[in-house]
Amino acid sequence: MLHALGAALNRADEVKSSANDIARYGFGEAPAFEALVARRSDEPVGFVLYFYEFSTWRGRRGVYVQDLYVADDLHGSGLGRRLLAVVATRAASRDARYMRLSVHGGNDHGLGFYERLGFAAPNEQPLVLEGEAFATLCAAKR
């Protein structure tokens, strides 16, 4: 489904994660994330991957949704909303008070979905440091 999500966003070549990566980081001693998988007759048809964070500005714990995927034939069925509701409920039970996520540029369908749920765009610009630039910063601590 992760590869299907990449393909749906016209970014399939950017998905580098393998099943081994997911197993290693999600199911080891200190899981980096949690995930829910929705099934229809034992066939996976959706998933949400999330992890916890803390906002110094809010002074509260929150949850960040990294990925949400729903099979094309189930768009509009309410499955995405239900997956997010389960995450919100689980997060609230761990004292989280907000949910954050990012929408890929050009994903108008996704943006409309999130706006209908009440998500608002904060005055933030997500940035990513990776590859050689990440390695350079790691070396800068010396």
Short mmCIF file of C-alpha atoms in Angstrom, two decimals:
data_model
loop_
_atom_site.label_atom_id
_atom_site.label_comp_id
_atom_site.label_asym_id
_atom_site.label_seq_id
_atom_site.Cartn_x
_atom_site.Cartn_y
_atom_site.Cartn_z
CA MET A 1 0.00 0.00 0.00
CA LEU A 2 2.93 2.34 0.62
CA HIS A 3 4.00 1.89 -2.99
CA ALA A 4 0.40 2.42 -4.12
CA LEU A 5 0.38 5.69 -2.15
CA GLY A 6 3.57 6.80 -3.89
CA ALA A 7 2.08 5.94 -7.27
CA ALA A 8 -1.15 7.79 -6.47
CA LEU A 9 0.92 10.91 -5.76
CA ASN A 10 2.99 10.43 -8.93
CA ARG A 11 6.05 9.94 -6.71
CA ALA A 12 6.48 6.15 -6.81
CA ASP A 13 10.21 6.47 -7.49
CA GLU A 14 10.67 8.31 -4.18
CA VAL A 15 9.45 5.39 -2.04
CA LYS A 16 12.65 3.77 -0.79
CA SER A 17 11.20 1.99 2.25
CA SER A 18 11.19 -1.82 2.29
CA ALA A 19 9.23 -4.35 4.33
CA ASN A 20 12.43 -4.90 6.35
CA ASP A 21 12.65 -1.16 7.12
CA ILE A 22 9.05 -1.13 8.35
CA ALA A 23 9.63 -4.21 10.50
CA ARG A 24 12.90 -2.87 11.92
CA TYR A 25 11.68 0.60 12.86
CA GLY A 26 8.06 -0.16 13.68
CA PHE A 27 8.26 -3.41 15.57
CA GLY A 28 11.60 -3.42 17.39
CA GLU A 29 12.47 -2.56 20.99
CA ALA A 30 11.71 1.15 20.57
CA PRO A 31 9.15 1.50 17.76
CA ALA A 32 9.48 4.76 15.84
CA PHE A 33 5.83 4.68 14.76
CA GLU A 34 2.50 2.96 15.09
CA ALA A 35 0.23 1.94 12.24
CA LEU A 36 -3.30 0.75 11.63
CA VAL A 37 -4.30 -1.36 8.64
CA ALA A 38 -7.88 -1.53 7.39
CA ARG A 39 -8.94 -4.78 5.74
CA ARG A 40 -11.87 -5.88 3.62
CA SER A 41 -12.24 -9.67 3.52
CA ASP A 42 -8.62 -10.05 4.69
CA GLU A 43 -7.41 -7.76 1.89
CA PRO A 44 -5.61 -4.59 3.06
CA VAL A 45 -7.45 -1.53 1.71
CA GLY A 46 -6.09 1.30 3.83
CA PHE A 47 -3.55 2.29 6.42
CA VAL A 48 -2.42 5.16 8.60
CA LEU A 49 1.09 5.50 10.01
CA TYR A 50 1.67 7.93 12.88
CA PHE A 51 3.99 8.85 15.75
CA TYR A 52 3.93 11.09 18.80
CA GLU A 53 5.56 14.51 19.13
CA PHE A 54 5.61 17.42 21.53
CA SER A 55 4.84 21.08 20.79
CA THR A 56 6.77 23.58 22.89
CA TRP A 57 4.41 26.34 21.74
CA ARG A 58 1.30 24.44 22.74
CA GLY A 59 2.90 22.84 25.77
CA ARG A 60 1.15 19.65 24.77
CA ARG A 61 1.78 16.24 23.31
CA GLY A 62 0.47 15.61 19.82
CA VAL A 63 0.36 13.02 17.11
CA TYR A 64 1.80 13.37 13.61
CA VAL A 65 0.20 11.42 10.77
CA GLN A 66 2.98 10.52 8.36
CA ASP A 67 0.89 8.58 5.84
CA LEU A 68 -2.78 7.93 5.19
CA TYR A 69 -3.82 5.67 2.32
CA VAL A 70 -7.24 4.47 1.21
CA ALA A 71 -7.73 2.29 -1.87
CA ASP A 72 -9.19 4.21 -4.80
CA ASP A 73 -12.47 2.28 -4.81
CA LEU A 74 -13.06 3.28 -1.18
CA HIS A 75 -12.53 7.03 -1.57
CA GLY A 76 -15.62 8.75 -0.17
CA SER A 77 -16.55 5.72 1.97
CA GLY A 78 -15.50 7.33 5.26
CA LEU A 79 -12.59 4.93 5.76
CA GLY A 80 -9.97 7.69 5.89
CA ARG A 81 -12.00 9.63 8.44
CA ARG A 82 -12.46 6.48 10.54
CA LEU A 83 -8.73 5.70 10.47
CA LEU A 84 -7.91 9.23 11.61
CA ALA A 85 -10.60 9.02 14.31
CA VAL A 86 -9.02 5.87 15.73
CA VAL A 87 -5.61 7.55 15.77
CA ALA A 88 -7.08 10.64 17.47
CA THR A 89 -8.80 8.48 20.10
CA ARG A 90 -5.63 6.48 20.81
CA ALA A 91 -3.57 9.68 20.96
CA ALA A 92 -6.04 11.37 23.29
CA SER A 93 -5.80 8.39 25.64
CA ARG A 94 -2.04 9.15 25.80
CA ASP A 95 -2.74 12.82 26.61
CA ALA A 96 -2.22 14.11 23.05
CA ARG A 97 -4.23 17.23 22.29
CA TYR A 98 -3.62 17.86 18.60
CA MET A 99 -2.94 16.10 15.29
CA ARG A 100 -0.58 17.33 12.58
CA LEU A 101 0.10 16.14 9.06
CA SER A 102 1.39 17.41 5.74
CA VAL A 103 -0.26 17.16 2.34
CA HIS A 104 1.90 16.60 -0.71
CA GLY A 105 1.93 19.57 -3.08
CA GLY A 106 -0.58 19.07 -5.86
CA ASN A 107 -2.71 16.61 -3.88
CA ASP A 108 -5.89 18.66 -4.18
CA HIS A 109 -8.09 15.65 -3.37
CA GLY A 110 -6.22 15.06 -0.10
CA LEU A 111 -6.19 18.75 0.79
CA GLY A 112 -9.95 18.97 0.30
CA PHE A 113 -10.48 15.88 2.46
CA TYR A 114 -8.43 17.29 5.33
CA GLU A 115 -10.05 20.72 5.11
CA ARG A 116 -13.51 19.12 5.34
CA LEU A 117 -12.38 17.45 8.58
CA GLY A 118 -11.36 20.83 9.98
CA PHE A 119 -7.60 20.77 9.44
CA ALA A 120 -6.13 24.24 8.93
CA ALA A 121 -2.81 25.24 7.39
CA PRO A 122 -0.57 26.73 10.09
CA ASN A 123 1.93 29.42 9.33
CA GLU A 124 4.74 26.88 8.92
CA GLN A 125 6.90 25.71 6.05
CA PRO A 126 8.06 22.09 6.33
CA LEU A 127 11.74 21.62 5.55
CA VAL A 128 13.78 18.43 5.18
CA LEU A 129 17.49 17.83 5.64
CA GLU A 130 18.72 14.54 4.21
CA GLY A 131 21.49 12.83 2.29
CA GLU A 132 24.84 14.59 2.11
CA ALA A 133 23.55 17.72 3.84
CA PHE A 134 22.39 15.58 6.81
CA ALA A 135 25.77 13.85 6.98
CA THR A 136 27.53 17.23 6.85
CA LEU A 137 25.48 18.51 9.79
CA CYS A 138 26.25 15.35 11.78
CA ALA A 139 29.96 15.90 11.18
CA ALA A 140 29.68 19.56 12.27
CA LYS A 141 29.34 18.60 15.95
CA ARG A 142 33.06 17.89 16.17
#
